[in-house]
Amino acid sequence: MTDRSFPVTEIVASRRPHRKDAARNYDALLAAAREAFAEHGAEASLEDIARRAGVGIGTLYRNFPSRRELFESVYADEVNALVKAAQEVADQEPWDALISWLDRFSGYMVTKRAVREALNDESEIFAACRDSMYAAGGPLFERAQAAGRARTDMTFVELLRMVAGITATTFDDDAQRDRVLSIAMDGVRA
Protein backbone atom coordinates (compact mmCIF):
# COMPACT_ATOMS: atom_id res chain seq x y z
CA MET A 1 0.00 0.00 0.00
CA THR A 2 2.88 2.39 0.67
CA ASP A 3 3.91 2.72 -2.98
CA ARG A 4 0.46 3.79 -4.11
CA SER A 5 -0.24 7.39 -5.06
CA PHE A 6 -3.35 9.11 -3.72
CA PRO A 7 -4.88 12.27 -5.23
CA VAL A 8 -4.95 14.03 -1.86
CA THR A 9 -1.23 13.41 -1.31
CA GLU A 10 -0.47 15.16 -4.59
CA ILE A 11 -2.78 18.07 -3.68
CA VAL A 12 -1.09 18.54 -0.30
CA ALA A 13 2.40 18.38 -1.82
CA SER A 14 1.53 20.90 -4.53
CA ARG A 15 0.21 23.46 -2.01
CA ARG A 16 3.02 23.25 0.54
CA PRO A 17 5.81 25.81 0.05
CA HIS A 18 9.31 24.49 -0.69
CA ARG A 19 11.37 26.98 1.33
CA LYS A 20 11.94 25.70 4.88
CA ASP A 21 10.82 28.87 6.67
CA ALA A 22 7.73 29.22 4.48
CA ALA A 23 6.91 25.52 4.96
CA ARG A 24 7.21 25.92 8.75
CA ASN A 25 4.79 28.86 8.69
CA TYR A 26 2.41 26.96 6.42
CA ASP A 27 2.43 23.91 8.73
CA ALA A 28 1.96 26.13 11.81
CA LEU A 29 -1.03 27.82 10.15
CA LEU A 30 -2.61 24.46 9.30
CA ALA A 31 -2.18 23.20 12.86
CA ALA A 32 -3.57 26.44 14.31
CA ALA A 33 -6.51 26.40 11.90
CA ARG A 34 -7.28 22.77 12.75
CA GLU A 35 -7.41 23.66 16.47
CA ALA A 36 -9.46 26.81 15.91
CA PHE A 37 -11.97 25.04 13.65
CA ALA A 38 -12.34 22.21 16.19
CA GLU A 39 -13.01 24.76 18.96
CA HIS A 40 -15.04 27.42 17.14
CA GLY A 41 -16.32 25.83 13.93
CA ALA A 42 -16.17 27.37 10.47
CA GLU A 43 -16.45 30.90 11.87
CA ALA A 44 -13.10 30.75 13.69
CA SER A 45 -11.25 34.06 13.51
CA LEU A 46 -8.44 34.27 10.95
CA GLU A 47 -6.63 36.70 13.24
CA ASP A 48 -6.80 34.11 16.04
CA ILE A 49 -5.44 31.44 13.68
CA ALA A 50 -2.49 33.66 12.71
CA ARG A 51 -1.83 34.48 16.38
CA ARG A 52 -1.91 30.78 17.35
CA ALA A 53 0.54 30.01 14.54
CA GLY A 54 2.88 32.77 15.70
CA VAL A 55 2.71 34.64 12.39
CA GLY A 56 1.15 37.85 11.15
CA ILE A 57 -2.16 38.02 9.32
CA GLY A 58 -0.25 38.90 6.12
CA THR A 59 1.54 35.53 6.27
CA LEU A 60 -1.81 33.79 6.61
CA TYR A 61 -3.19 35.59 3.55
CA ARG A 62 0.00 34.97 1.56
CA ASN A 63 -0.45 31.24 2.12
CA PHE A 64 -4.24 31.18 1.99
CA PRO A 65 -5.65 34.11 -0.03
CA SER A 66 -9.22 33.12 0.91
CA ARG A 67 -10.93 31.45 3.83
CA ARG A 68 -12.04 28.70 1.43
CA GLU A 69 -8.42 27.92 0.49
CA LEU A 70 -7.60 27.59 4.18
CA PHE A 71 -10.55 25.22 4.68
CA GLU A 72 -9.55 23.13 1.67
CA SER A 73 -5.93 22.92 2.79
CA VAL A 74 -6.84 21.90 6.35
CA TYR A 75 -9.27 19.30 5.02
CA ALA A 76 -6.79 17.89 2.49
CA ASP A 77 -4.07 17.77 5.16
CA GLU A 78 -6.36 15.85 7.53
CA VAL A 79 -7.32 13.32 4.85
CA ASN A 80 -3.68 12.97 3.84
CA ALA A 81 -2.91 12.10 7.48
CA LEU A 82 -5.63 9.42 7.29
CA VAL A 83 -4.01 8.00 4.16
CA LYS A 84 -0.64 7.90 5.94
CA ALA A 85 -2.24 6.29 9.00
CA ALA A 86 -3.70 3.54 6.80
CA GLN A 87 -0.26 2.90 5.34
CA GLU A 88 1.33 2.82 8.80
CA VAL A 89 -1.06 0.18 10.16
CA ALA A 90 -1.33 -1.93 6.99
CA ASP A 91 1.06 -4.60 8.33
CA GLN A 92 -0.79 -5.08 11.61
CA GLU A 93 -3.24 -7.92 12.20
CA PRO A 94 -6.37 -7.09 10.11
CA TRP A 95 -8.74 -6.25 12.98
CA ASP A 96 -6.11 -4.26 14.89
CA ALA A 97 -5.23 -2.32 11.73
CA LEU A 98 -8.87 -1.47 11.13
CA ILE A 99 -9.45 -0.36 14.72
CA SER A 100 -6.26 1.75 14.73
CA TRP A 101 -7.29 3.49 11.53
CA LEU A 102 -10.88 4.06 12.69
CA ASP A 103 -9.56 5.63 15.89
CA ARG A 104 -7.67 8.15 13.74
CA PHE A 105 -10.77 8.58 11.56
CA SER A 106 -12.90 9.48 14.58
CA GLY A 107 -10.40 12.20 15.50
CA TYR A 108 -10.52 13.54 11.96
CA MET A 109 -14.31 13.86 12.17
CA VAL A 110 -13.99 16.76 14.64
CA THR A 111 -12.19 18.90 12.05
CA LYS A 112 -14.31 17.63 9.19
CA ARG A 113 -17.54 18.90 10.72
CA ALA A 114 -16.25 22.46 10.86
CA VAL A 115 -14.61 22.41 7.45
CA ARG A 116 -17.47 20.67 5.71
CA GLU A 117 -19.70 23.65 6.45
CA ALA A 118 -17.49 25.64 4.09
CA LEU A 119 -17.02 23.02 1.35
CA ASN A 120 -19.72 21.38 -0.69
CA ASP A 121 -19.70 17.72 -1.72
CA GLU A 122 -19.14 18.70 -5.35
CA SER A 123 -15.82 20.51 -4.82
CA GLU A 124 -12.81 18.98 -6.54
CA ILE A 125 -10.87 18.90 -3.26
CA PHE A 126 -13.71 17.16 -1.45
CA ALA A 127 -14.02 14.51 -4.19
CA ALA A 128 -10.25 13.86 -4.26
CA CYS A 129 -10.17 13.59 -0.47
CA ARG A 130 -13.13 11.21 -0.33
CA ASP A 131 -11.65 8.99 -3.05
CA SER A 132 -8.25 8.93 -1.31
CA MET A 133 -9.79 8.12 2.08
CA TYR A 134 -11.85 5.26 0.65
CA ALA A 135 -8.85 3.92 -1.29
CA ALA A 136 -6.67 3.99 1.84
CA GLY A 137 -9.13 2.75 4.48
CA GLY A 138 -11.30 0.44 2.40
CA PRO A 139 -8.61 -2.23 1.99
CA LEU A 140 -8.15 -2.37 5.78
CA PHE A 141 -11.83 -3.19 6.18
CA GLU A 142 -11.70 -5.72 3.33
CA ARG A 143 -8.68 -7.42 4.95
CA ALA A 144 -10.54 -7.68 8.25
CA GLN A 145 -13.54 -9.15 6.42
CA ALA A 146 -11.37 -11.63 4.48
CA ALA A 147 -9.69 -12.72 7.72
CA GLY A 148 -13.11 -13.43 9.24
CA ARG A 149 -12.66 -10.65 11.81
CA ALA A 150 -15.28 -8.18 10.50
CA ARG A 151 -18.83 -8.89 9.41
CA THR A 152 -19.33 -9.22 5.67
CA ASP A 153 -22.89 -7.90 5.50
CA MET A 154 -21.86 -4.26 5.61
CA THR A 155 -19.85 -1.97 3.37
CA PHE A 156 -16.94 0.30 4.18
CA VAL A 157 -19.14 3.33 3.51
CA GLU A 158 -21.69 2.04 6.03
CA LEU A 159 -18.90 1.54 8.57
CA LEU A 160 -17.68 5.11 8.10
CA ARG A 161 -21.19 6.49 8.43
CA MET A 162 -21.67 4.60 11.68
CA VAL A 163 -18.40 5.93 13.12
CA ALA A 164 -19.16 9.44 11.84
CA GLY A 165 -22.58 9.33 13.49
CA ILE A 166 -21.10 8.28 16.80
CA THR A 167 -18.40 10.94 16.74
CA ALA A 168 -20.96 13.62 15.82
CA THR A 169 -22.71 13.04 19.13
CA THR A 170 -21.76 15.07 22.19
CA PHE A 171 -20.12 13.10 24.98
CA ASP A 172 -19.10 13.98 28.51
CA ASP A 173 -15.47 13.30 27.61
CA ASP A 174 -13.23 11.44 25.18
CA ALA A 175 -13.29 8.30 27.33
CA GLN A 176 -17.08 8.06 27.04
CA ARG A 177 -16.86 8.55 23.25
CA ASP A 178 -14.19 5.85 23.01
CA ARG A 179 -16.31 3.45 25.08
CA VAL A 180 -19.40 3.97 22.87
CA LEU A 181 -17.28 3.55 19.75
CA SER A 182 -15.84 0.33 21.19
CA ILE A 183 -19.33 -1.02 21.86
CA ALA A 184 -20.33 -0.22 18.26
CA MET A 185 -17.21 -1.91 16.92
CA ASP A 186 -18.13 -5.04 18.85
CA GLY A 187 -21.18 -5.13 16.57
CA VAL A 188 -18.92 -4.96 13.51
CA ARG A 189 -16.73 -7.82 14.70
CA ALA A 190 -17.55 -11.13 13.03
GROMACS .gro file of C-alpha atoms in nm:
model
  190
    1MET     CA    1   0.000   0.000   0.000
    2THR     CA    2   0.288   0.239   0.067
    3ASP     CA    3   0.391   0.272  -0.298
    4ARG     CA    4   0.046   0.379  -0.411
    5SER     CA    5  -0.024   0.739  -0.506
    6PHE     CA    6  -0.335   0.911  -0.372
    7PRO     CA    7  -0.488   1.227  -0.523
    8VAL     CA    8  -0.495   1.403  -0.186
    9THR     CA    9  -0.123   1.341  -0.131
   10GLU     CA   10  -0.047   1.516  -0.459
   11ILE     CA   11  -0.278   1.807  -0.368
   12VAL     CA   12  -0.109   1.854  -0.030
   13ALA     CA   13   0.240   1.838  -0.182
   14SER     CA   14   0.153   2.090  -0.453
   15ARG     CA   15   0.021   2.346  -0.201
   16ARG     CA   16   0.302   2.325   0.054
   17PRO     CA   17   0.581   2.581   0.005
   18HIS     CA   18   0.931   2.449  -0.069
   19ARG     CA   19   1.137   2.698   0.133
   20LYS     CA   20   1.194   2.570   0.488
   21ASP     CA   21   1.082   2.887   0.667
   22ALA     CA   22   0.773   2.922   0.448
   23ALA     CA   23   0.691   2.552   0.496
   24ARG     CA   24   0.721   2.592   0.875
   25ASN     CA   25   0.479   2.886   0.869
   26TYR     CA   26   0.241   2.696   0.642
   27ASP     CA   27   0.243   2.391   0.873
   28ALA     CA   28   0.196   2.613   1.181
   29LEU     CA   29  -0.103   2.782   1.015
   30LEU     CA   30  -0.261   2.446   0.930
   31ALA     CA   31  -0.218   2.320   1.286
   32ALA     CA   32  -0.357   2.644   1.431
   33ALA     CA   33  -0.651   2.640   1.190
   34ARG     CA   34  -0.728   2.277   1.275
   35GLU     CA   35  -0.741   2.366   1.647
   36ALA     CA   36  -0.946   2.681   1.591
   37PHE     CA   37  -1.197   2.504   1.365
   38ALA     CA   38  -1.234   2.221   1.619
   39GLU     CA   39  -1.301   2.476   1.896
   40HIS     CA   40  -1.504   2.742   1.714
   41GLY     CA   41  -1.632   2.583   1.393
   42ALA     CA   42  -1.617   2.737   1.047
   43GLU     CA   43  -1.645   3.090   1.187
   44ALA     CA   44  -1.310   3.075   1.369
   45SER     CA   45  -1.125   3.406   1.351
   46LEU     CA   46  -0.844   3.427   1.095
   47GLU     CA   47  -0.663   3.670   1.324
   48ASP     CA   48  -0.680   3.411   1.604
   49ILE     CA   49  -0.544   3.144   1.368
   50ALA     CA   50  -0.249   3.366   1.271
   51ARG     CA   51  -0.183   3.448   1.638
   52ARG     CA   52  -0.191   3.078   1.735
   53ALA     CA   53   0.054   3.001   1.454
   54GLY     CA   54   0.288   3.277   1.570
   55VAL     CA   55   0.271   3.464   1.239
   56GLY     CA   56   0.115   3.785   1.115
   57ILE     CA   57  -0.216   3.802   0.932
   58GLY     CA   58  -0.025   3.890   0.612
   59THR     CA   59   0.154   3.553   0.627
   60LEU     CA   60  -0.181   3.379   0.661
   61TYR     CA   61  -0.319   3.559   0.355
   62ARG     CA   62   0.000   3.497   0.156
   63ASN     CA   63  -0.045   3.124   0.212
   64PHE     CA   64  -0.424   3.118   0.199
   65PRO     CA   65  -0.565   3.411  -0.003
   66SER     CA   66  -0.922   3.312   0.091
   67ARG     CA   67  -1.093   3.145   0.383
   68ARG     CA   68  -1.204   2.870   0.143
   69GLU     CA   69  -0.842   2.792   0.049
   70LEU     CA   70  -0.760   2.759   0.418
   71PHE     CA   71  -1.055   2.522   0.468
   72GLU     CA   72  -0.955   2.313   0.167
   73SER     CA   73  -0.593   2.292   0.279
   74VAL     CA   74  -0.684   2.190   0.635
   75TYR     CA   75  -0.927   1.930   0.502
   76ALA     CA   76  -0.679   1.789   0.249
   77ASP     CA   77  -0.407   1.777   0.516
   78GLU     CA   78  -0.636   1.585   0.753
   79VAL     CA   79  -0.732   1.332   0.485
   80ASN     CA   80  -0.368   1.297   0.384
   81ALA     CA   81  -0.291   1.210   0.748
   82LEU     CA   82  -0.563   0.942   0.729
   83VAL     CA   83  -0.401   0.800   0.416
   84LYS     CA   84  -0.064   0.790   0.594
   85ALA     CA   85  -0.224   0.629   0.900
   86ALA     CA   86  -0.370   0.354   0.680
   87GLN     CA   87  -0.026   0.290   0.534
   88GLU     CA   88   0.133   0.282   0.880
   89VAL     CA   89  -0.106   0.018   1.016
   90ALA     CA   90  -0.133  -0.193   0.699
   91ASP     CA   91   0.106  -0.460   0.833
   92GLN     CA   92  -0.079  -0.508   1.161
   93GLU     CA   93  -0.324  -0.792   1.220
   94PRO     CA   94  -0.637  -0.709   1.011
   95TRP     CA   95  -0.874  -0.625   1.298
   96ASP     CA   96  -0.611  -0.426   1.489
   97ALA     CA   97  -0.523  -0.232   1.173
   98LEU     CA   98  -0.887  -0.147   1.113
   99ILE     CA   99  -0.945  -0.036   1.472
  100SER     CA  100  -0.626   0.175   1.473
  101TRP     CA  101  -0.729   0.349   1.153
  102LEU     CA  102  -1.088   0.406   1.269
  103ASP     CA  103  -0.956   0.563   1.589
  104ARG     CA  104  -0.767   0.815   1.374
  105PHE     CA  105  -1.077   0.858   1.156
  106SER     CA  106  -1.290   0.948   1.458
  107GLY     CA  107  -1.040   1.220   1.550
  108TYR     CA  108  -1.052   1.354   1.196
  109MET     CA  109  -1.431   1.386   1.217
  110VAL     CA  110  -1.399   1.676   1.464
  111THR     CA  111  -1.219   1.890   1.205
  112LYS     CA  112  -1.431   1.763   0.919
  113ARG     CA  113  -1.754   1.890   1.072
  114ALA     CA  114  -1.625   2.246   1.086
  115VAL     CA  115  -1.461   2.241   0.745
  116ARG     CA  116  -1.747   2.067   0.571
  117GLU     CA  117  -1.970   2.365   0.645
  118ALA     CA  118  -1.749   2.564   0.409
  119LEU     CA  119  -1.702   2.302   0.135
  120ASN     CA  120  -1.972   2.138  -0.069
  121ASP     CA  121  -1.970   1.772  -0.172
  122GLU     CA  122  -1.914   1.870  -0.535
  123SER     CA  123  -1.582   2.051  -0.482
  124GLU     CA  124  -1.281   1.898  -0.654
  125ILE     CA  125  -1.087   1.890  -0.326
  126PHE     CA  126  -1.371   1.716  -0.145
  127ALA     CA  127  -1.402   1.451  -0.419
  128ALA     CA  128  -1.025   1.386  -0.426
  129CYS     CA  129  -1.017   1.359  -0.047
  130ARG     CA  130  -1.313   1.121  -0.033
  131ASP     CA  131  -1.165   0.899  -0.305
  132SER     CA  132  -0.825   0.893  -0.131
  133MET     CA  133  -0.979   0.812   0.208
  134TYR     CA  134  -1.185   0.526   0.065
  135ALA     CA  135  -0.885   0.392  -0.129
  136ALA     CA  136  -0.667   0.399   0.184
  137GLY     CA  137  -0.913   0.275   0.448
  138GLY     CA  138  -1.130   0.044   0.240
  139PRO     CA  139  -0.861  -0.223   0.199
  140LEU     CA  140  -0.815  -0.237   0.578
  141PHE     CA  141  -1.183  -0.319   0.618
  142GLU     CA  142  -1.170  -0.572   0.333
  143ARG     CA  143  -0.868  -0.742   0.495
  144ALA     CA  144  -1.054  -0.768   0.825
  145GLN     CA  145  -1.354  -0.915   0.642
  146ALA     CA  146  -1.137  -1.163   0.448
  147ALA     CA  147  -0.969  -1.272   0.772
  148GLY     CA  148  -1.311  -1.343   0.924
  149ARG     CA  149  -1.266  -1.065   1.181
  150ALA     CA  150  -1.528  -0.818   1.050
  151ARG     CA  151  -1.883  -0.889   0.941
  152THR     CA  152  -1.933  -0.922   0.567
  153ASP     CA  153  -2.289  -0.790   0.550
  154MET     CA  154  -2.186  -0.426   0.561
  155THR     CA  155  -1.985  -0.197   0.337
  156PHE     CA  156  -1.694   0.030   0.418
  157VAL     CA  157  -1.914   0.333   0.351
  158GLU     CA  158  -2.169   0.204   0.603
  159LEU     CA  159  -1.890   0.154   0.857
  160LEU     CA  160  -1.768   0.511   0.810
  161ARG     CA  161  -2.119   0.649   0.843
  162MET     CA  162  -2.167   0.460   1.168
  163VAL     CA  163  -1.840   0.593   1.312
  164ALA     CA  164  -1.916   0.944   1.184
  165GLY     CA  165  -2.258   0.933   1.349
  166ILE     CA  166  -2.110   0.828   1.680
  167THR     CA  167  -1.840   1.094   1.674
  168ALA     CA  168  -2.096   1.362   1.582
  169THR     CA  169  -2.271   1.304   1.913
  170THR     CA  170  -2.176   1.507   2.219
  171PHE     CA  171  -2.012   1.310   2.498
  172ASP     CA  172  -1.910   1.398   2.851
  173ASP     CA  173  -1.547   1.330   2.761
  174ASP     CA  174  -1.323   1.144   2.518
  175ALA     CA  175  -1.329   0.830   2.733
  176GLN     CA  176  -1.708   0.806   2.704
  177ARG     CA  177  -1.686   0.855   2.325
  178ASP     CA  178  -1.419   0.585   2.301
  179ARG     CA  179  -1.631   0.345   2.508
  180VAL     CA  180  -1.940   0.397   2.287
  181LEU     CA  181  -1.728   0.355   1.975
  182SER     CA  182  -1.584   0.033   2.119
  183ILE     CA  183  -1.933  -0.102   2.186
  184ALA     CA  184  -2.033  -0.022   1.826
  185MET     CA  185  -1.721  -0.191   1.692
  186ASP     CA  186  -1.813  -0.504   1.885
  187GLY     CA  187  -2.118  -0.513   1.657
  188VAL     CA  188  -1.892  -0.496   1.351
  189ARG     CA  189  -1.673  -0.782   1.470
  190ALA     CA  190  -1.755  -1.113   1.303
   0.00000   0.00000   0.00000
